[in-house]
Tab-separated table of C-alpha atoms in Angstrom:
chain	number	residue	atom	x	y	z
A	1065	UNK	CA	28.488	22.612	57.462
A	1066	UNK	CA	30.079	21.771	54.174
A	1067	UNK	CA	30.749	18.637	52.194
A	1068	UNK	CA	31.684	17.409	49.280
A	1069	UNK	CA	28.987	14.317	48.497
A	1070	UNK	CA	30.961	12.704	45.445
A	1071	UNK	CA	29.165	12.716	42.106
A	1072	UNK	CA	25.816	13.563	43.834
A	1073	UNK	CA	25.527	10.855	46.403
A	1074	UNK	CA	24.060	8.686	43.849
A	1075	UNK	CA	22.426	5.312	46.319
A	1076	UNK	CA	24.587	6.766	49.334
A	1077	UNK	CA	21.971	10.523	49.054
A	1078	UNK	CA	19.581	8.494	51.881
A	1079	UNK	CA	22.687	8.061	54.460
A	1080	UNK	CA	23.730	11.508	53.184
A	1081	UNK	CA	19.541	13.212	54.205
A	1082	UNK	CA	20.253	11.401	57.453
A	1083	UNK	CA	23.423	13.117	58.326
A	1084	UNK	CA	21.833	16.209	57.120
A	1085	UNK	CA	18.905	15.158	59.787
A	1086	UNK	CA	21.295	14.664	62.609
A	1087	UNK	CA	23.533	17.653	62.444
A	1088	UNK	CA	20.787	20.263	61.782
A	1089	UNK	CA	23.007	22.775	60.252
A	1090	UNK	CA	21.328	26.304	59.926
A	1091	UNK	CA	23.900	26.768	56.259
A	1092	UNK	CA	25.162	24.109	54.291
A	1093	UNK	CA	27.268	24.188	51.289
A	1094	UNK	CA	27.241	20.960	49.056
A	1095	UNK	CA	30.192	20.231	46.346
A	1096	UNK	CA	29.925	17.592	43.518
A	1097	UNK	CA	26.241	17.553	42.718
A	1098	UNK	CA	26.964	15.304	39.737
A	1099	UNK	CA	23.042	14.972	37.637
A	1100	UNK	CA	21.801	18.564	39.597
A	1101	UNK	CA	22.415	20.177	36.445
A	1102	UNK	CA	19.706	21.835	37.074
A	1103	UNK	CA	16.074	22.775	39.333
A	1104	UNK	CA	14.372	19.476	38.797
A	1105	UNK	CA	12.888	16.967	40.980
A	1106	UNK	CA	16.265	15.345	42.187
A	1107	UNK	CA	17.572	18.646	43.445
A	1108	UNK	CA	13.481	19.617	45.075
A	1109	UNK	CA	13.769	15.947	46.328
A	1110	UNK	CA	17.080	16.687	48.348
A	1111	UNK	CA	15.788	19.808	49.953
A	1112	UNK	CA	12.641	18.382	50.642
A	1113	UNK	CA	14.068	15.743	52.279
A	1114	UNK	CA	16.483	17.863	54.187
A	1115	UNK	CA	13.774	20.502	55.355
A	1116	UNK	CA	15.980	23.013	53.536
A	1117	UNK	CA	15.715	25.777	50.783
A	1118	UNK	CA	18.357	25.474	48.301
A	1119	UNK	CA	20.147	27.109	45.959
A	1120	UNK	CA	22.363	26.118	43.009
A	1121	UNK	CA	25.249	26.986	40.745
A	1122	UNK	CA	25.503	25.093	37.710
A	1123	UNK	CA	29.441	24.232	36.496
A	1124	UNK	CA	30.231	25.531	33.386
A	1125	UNK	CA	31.497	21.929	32.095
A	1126	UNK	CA	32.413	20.017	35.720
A	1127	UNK	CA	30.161	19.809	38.624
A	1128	UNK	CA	27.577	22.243	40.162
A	1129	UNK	CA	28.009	23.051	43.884
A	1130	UNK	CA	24.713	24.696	46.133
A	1131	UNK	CA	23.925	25.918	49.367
A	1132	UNK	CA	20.763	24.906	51.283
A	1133	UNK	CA	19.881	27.178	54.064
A	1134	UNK	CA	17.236	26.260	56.965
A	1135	UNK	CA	13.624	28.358	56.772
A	1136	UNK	CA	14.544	30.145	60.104
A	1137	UNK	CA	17.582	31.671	57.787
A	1138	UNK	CA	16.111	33.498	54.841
A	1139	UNK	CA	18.035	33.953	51.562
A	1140	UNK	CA	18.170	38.024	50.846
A	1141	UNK	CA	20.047	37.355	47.795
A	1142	UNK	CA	21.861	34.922	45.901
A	1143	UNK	CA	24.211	34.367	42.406
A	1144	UNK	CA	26.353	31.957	40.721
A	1145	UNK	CA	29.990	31.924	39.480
A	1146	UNK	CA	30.439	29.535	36.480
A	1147	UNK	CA	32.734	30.791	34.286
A	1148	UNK	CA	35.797	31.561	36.535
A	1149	UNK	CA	36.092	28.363	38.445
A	1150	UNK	CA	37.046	24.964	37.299
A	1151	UNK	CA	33.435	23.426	38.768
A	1152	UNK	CA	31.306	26.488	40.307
A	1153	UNK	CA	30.558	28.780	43.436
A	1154	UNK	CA	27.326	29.363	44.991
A	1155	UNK	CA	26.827	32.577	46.404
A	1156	UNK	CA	24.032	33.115	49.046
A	1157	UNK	CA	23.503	36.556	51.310
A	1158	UNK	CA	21.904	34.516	54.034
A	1159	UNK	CA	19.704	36.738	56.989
A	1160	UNK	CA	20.937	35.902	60.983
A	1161	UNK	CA	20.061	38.145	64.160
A	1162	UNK	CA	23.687	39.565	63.824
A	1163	UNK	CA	23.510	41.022	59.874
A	1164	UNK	CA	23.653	39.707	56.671
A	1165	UNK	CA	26.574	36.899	56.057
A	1166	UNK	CA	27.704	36.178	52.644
A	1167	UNK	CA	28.013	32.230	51.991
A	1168	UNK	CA	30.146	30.866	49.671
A	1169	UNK	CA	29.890	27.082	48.513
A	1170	UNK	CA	33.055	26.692	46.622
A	1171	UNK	CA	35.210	23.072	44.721
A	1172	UNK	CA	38.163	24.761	43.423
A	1173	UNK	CA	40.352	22.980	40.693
A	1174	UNK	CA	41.493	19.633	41.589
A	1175	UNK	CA	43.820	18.891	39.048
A	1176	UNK	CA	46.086	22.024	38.648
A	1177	UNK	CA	47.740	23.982	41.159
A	1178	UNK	CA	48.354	26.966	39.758
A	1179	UNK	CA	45.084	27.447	38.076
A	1180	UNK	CA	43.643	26.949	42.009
A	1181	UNK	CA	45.799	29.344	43.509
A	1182	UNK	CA	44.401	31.555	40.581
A	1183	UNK	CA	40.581	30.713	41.536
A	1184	UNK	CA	41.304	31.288	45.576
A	1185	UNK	CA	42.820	34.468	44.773
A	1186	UNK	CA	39.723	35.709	42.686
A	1187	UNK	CA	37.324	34.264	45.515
A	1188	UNK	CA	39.523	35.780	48.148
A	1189	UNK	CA	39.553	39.171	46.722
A	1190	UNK	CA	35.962	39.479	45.611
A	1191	UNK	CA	33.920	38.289	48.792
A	1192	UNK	CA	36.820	39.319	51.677
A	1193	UNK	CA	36.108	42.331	53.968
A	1194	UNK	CA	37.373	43.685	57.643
A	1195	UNK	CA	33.828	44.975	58.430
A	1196	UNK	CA	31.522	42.191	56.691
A	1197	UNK	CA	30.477	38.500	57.494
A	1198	UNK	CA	31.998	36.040	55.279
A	1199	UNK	CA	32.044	32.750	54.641
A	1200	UNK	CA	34.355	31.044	51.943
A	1201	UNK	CA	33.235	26.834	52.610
A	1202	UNK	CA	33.909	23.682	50.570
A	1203	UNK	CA	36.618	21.384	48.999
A	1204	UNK	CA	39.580	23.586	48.187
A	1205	UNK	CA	41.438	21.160	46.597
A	1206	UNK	CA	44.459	22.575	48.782
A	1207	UNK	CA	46.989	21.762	51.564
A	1208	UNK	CA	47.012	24.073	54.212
A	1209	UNK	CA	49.924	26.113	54.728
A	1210	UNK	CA	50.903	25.364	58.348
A	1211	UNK	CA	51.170	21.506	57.704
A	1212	UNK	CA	53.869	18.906	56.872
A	1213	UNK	CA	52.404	17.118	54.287
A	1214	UNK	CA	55.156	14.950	53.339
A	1215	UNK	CA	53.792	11.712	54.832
A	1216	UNK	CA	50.184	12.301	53.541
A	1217	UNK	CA	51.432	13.163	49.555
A	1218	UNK	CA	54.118	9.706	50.309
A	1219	UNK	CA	51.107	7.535	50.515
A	1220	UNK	CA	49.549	8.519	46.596
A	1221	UNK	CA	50.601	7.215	43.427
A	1222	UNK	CA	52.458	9.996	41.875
A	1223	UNK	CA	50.046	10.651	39.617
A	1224	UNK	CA	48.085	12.312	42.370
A	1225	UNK	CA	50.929	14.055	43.781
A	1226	UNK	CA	51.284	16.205	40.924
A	1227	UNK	CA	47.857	18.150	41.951
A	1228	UNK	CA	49.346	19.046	45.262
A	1229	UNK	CA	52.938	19.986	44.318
A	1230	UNK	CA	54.341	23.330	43.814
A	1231	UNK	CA	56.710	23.699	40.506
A	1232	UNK	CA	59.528	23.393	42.792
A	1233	UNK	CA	58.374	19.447	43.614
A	1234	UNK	CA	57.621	20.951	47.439
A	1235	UNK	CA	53.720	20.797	49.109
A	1236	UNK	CA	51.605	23.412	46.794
A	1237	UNK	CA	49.911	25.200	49.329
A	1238	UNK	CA	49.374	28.871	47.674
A	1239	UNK	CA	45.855	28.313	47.311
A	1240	UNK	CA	45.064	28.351	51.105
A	1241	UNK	CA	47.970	30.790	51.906
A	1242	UNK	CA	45.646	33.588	49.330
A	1243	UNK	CA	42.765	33.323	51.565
A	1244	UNK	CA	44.912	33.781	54.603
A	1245	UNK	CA	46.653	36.716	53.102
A	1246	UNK	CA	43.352	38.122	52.202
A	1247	UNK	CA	42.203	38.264	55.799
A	1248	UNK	CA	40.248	34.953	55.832
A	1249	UNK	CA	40.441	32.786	58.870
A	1250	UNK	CA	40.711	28.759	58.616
A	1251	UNK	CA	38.294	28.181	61.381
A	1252	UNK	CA	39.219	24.570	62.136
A	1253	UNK	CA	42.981	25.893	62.797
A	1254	UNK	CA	41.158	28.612	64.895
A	1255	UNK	CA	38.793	26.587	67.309
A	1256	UNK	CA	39.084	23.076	65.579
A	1257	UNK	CA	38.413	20.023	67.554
A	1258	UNK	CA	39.814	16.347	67.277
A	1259	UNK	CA	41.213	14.961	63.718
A	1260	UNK	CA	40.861	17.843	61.070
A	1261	UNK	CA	41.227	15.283	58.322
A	1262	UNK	CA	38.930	15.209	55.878
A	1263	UNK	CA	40.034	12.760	53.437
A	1264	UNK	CA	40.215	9.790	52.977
A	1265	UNK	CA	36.891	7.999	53.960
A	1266	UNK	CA	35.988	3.967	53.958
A	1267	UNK	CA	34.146	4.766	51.304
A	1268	UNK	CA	36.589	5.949	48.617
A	1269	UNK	CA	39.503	8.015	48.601
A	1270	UNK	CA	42.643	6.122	46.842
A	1271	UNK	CA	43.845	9.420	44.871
A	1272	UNK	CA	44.347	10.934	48.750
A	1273	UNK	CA	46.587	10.790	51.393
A	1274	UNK	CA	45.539	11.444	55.070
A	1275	UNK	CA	44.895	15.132	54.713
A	1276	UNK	CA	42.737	18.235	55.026
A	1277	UNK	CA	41.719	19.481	51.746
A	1278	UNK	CA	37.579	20.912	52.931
A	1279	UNK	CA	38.085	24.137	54.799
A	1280	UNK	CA	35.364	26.567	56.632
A	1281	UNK	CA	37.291	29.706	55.919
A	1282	UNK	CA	35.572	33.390	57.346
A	1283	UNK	CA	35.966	36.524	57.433
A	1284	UNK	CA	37.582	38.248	60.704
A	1285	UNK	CA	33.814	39.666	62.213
A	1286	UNK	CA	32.392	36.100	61.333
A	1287	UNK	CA	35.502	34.446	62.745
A	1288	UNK	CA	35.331	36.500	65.883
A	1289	UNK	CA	31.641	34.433	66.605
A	1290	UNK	CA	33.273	31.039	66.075
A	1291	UNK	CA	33.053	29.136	68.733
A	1292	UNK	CA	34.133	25.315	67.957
A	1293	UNK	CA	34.881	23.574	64.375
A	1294	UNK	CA	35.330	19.910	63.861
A	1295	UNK	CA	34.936	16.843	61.268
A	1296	UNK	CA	32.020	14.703	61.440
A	1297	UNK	CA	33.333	11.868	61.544
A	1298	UNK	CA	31.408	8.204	62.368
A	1299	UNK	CA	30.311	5.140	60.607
A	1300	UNK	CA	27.669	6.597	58.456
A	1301	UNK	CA	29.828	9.413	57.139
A	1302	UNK	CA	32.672	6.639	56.698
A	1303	UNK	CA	30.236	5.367	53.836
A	1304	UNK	CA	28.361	8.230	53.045
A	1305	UNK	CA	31.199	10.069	50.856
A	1306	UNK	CA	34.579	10.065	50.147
A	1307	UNK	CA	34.885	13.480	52.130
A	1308	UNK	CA	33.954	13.974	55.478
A	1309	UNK	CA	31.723	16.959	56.119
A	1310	UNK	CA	33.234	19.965	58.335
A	1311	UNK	CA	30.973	21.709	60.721
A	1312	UNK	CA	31.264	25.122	63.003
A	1313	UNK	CA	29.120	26.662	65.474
A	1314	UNK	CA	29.167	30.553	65.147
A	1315	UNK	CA	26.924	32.476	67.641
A	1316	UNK	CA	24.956	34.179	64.835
């Protein structure tokens, strides 16, 4: 499961454990961990409370990102990316009955499209394989490529347009398109149930349209496992964020 929590959760991190609770996701990558700067007892707090070992990447100068694995999935290894991404990437080599799968918790640049086609194309290339298990997860910041997005970018002020348009004023969607070239597969496109929206919420959202920017994107022998994808979407997670969370079951 991924999901970005918005500036750490702040009073909303109790509905936020209780989602956590509920789904029981073996991996989960968090985004926006606003005041995690670093191991203290807010971060020991959260994976206490979610049963869950973590692990975090402190941002550079934005917002750290982790990934919290259950104790039946041991981390082998794990690293952080600061200094090439606008907020940060957690990188955890997570242990499952069918090998070792590389997890990615990723918030690439929300402000400038160019500079996150540059970070998906860096991600892409470094942690994309034909023989491994891979999982790129988190708030890409990016429309997908198959989409018409005009209705979704007509209902923003243009102010917010700008971070989704191309320099020819059409949908920027090169971001998502680099992890496709790169042999990633979108795996809400690929088994996704229901709405695939993932913004806006109740909660917050006015800088969005109606539109899919939170992606679970895998490798082609982790993509082969998939077996459903789909937004979790109900009244606590209406409040909870102002991104839904995304969730997959992979036979692993």
């Amino acid at each position: 499961m991924t999901w970005n929590i918005k500036n750490g959760g702040g009073d909303r991190l109790p509905a936020i454990v209780q989602v956590i609770h509920r789904e029981q996701p073996d991996v989960l990558c968090l985004q926006e961990l606003q005041k995690f700067r670093r191991y203290g007892p807010r971060l020991h707090h959260l994976a206490q409370e979610a049963g869950m070992t973590v692990h975090l990447a402190p941002a550079g100068f934005a917002q750290p990102v982790a990934i919290l694995v259950r104790p039946s999935r041991r981390i082998l290894r794990r690293s952080a990316i600061r200094w090439r991404l606008h907020h940060a990437a957690a990188v955890a080599v997570v242990e499952t009955t069918a090998g070792p799968l590389t997890v990615v918790s990723a918030h690439l640049n929300p402000f400038s499209p160019y500079r996150r086609y540059r970070e998906a194309r860096w991600l892409s290339a470094r942690y994309g394989s034909p023989r491994r298990m891979a999982l790129i997860a988190g708030d890409m910041n990016g429309l997908d490529p198959d989409g018409d997005h005009s209705a979704a970018l007509g209902e923003v002020h243009s102010l917010f347009q700008q971070r989704h348009l191309a320099p020819d004023g059409t949908p920027d969607t090169r971001a998502l398109a680099a992890f496709r070239t790169a042999g990633f597969t979108d795996l809400w496109a690929a088994v996704g149930e229901g709405d695939g929206r993932t913004v806006p919420t109740g909660f917050a959202g006015r800088e969005f349209g109606a539109m899919r920017l939170d992606y679970l994107l895998a490798t082609a022998p982790l993509a082969a496992r998939a077996e459903r994808a789909w937004v979790v979407r109900d009244e606590t997670t209406d409040q909870a964020s102002d991104h839904y969370p995304v969730r997959a079951d992979v036979d692993l």
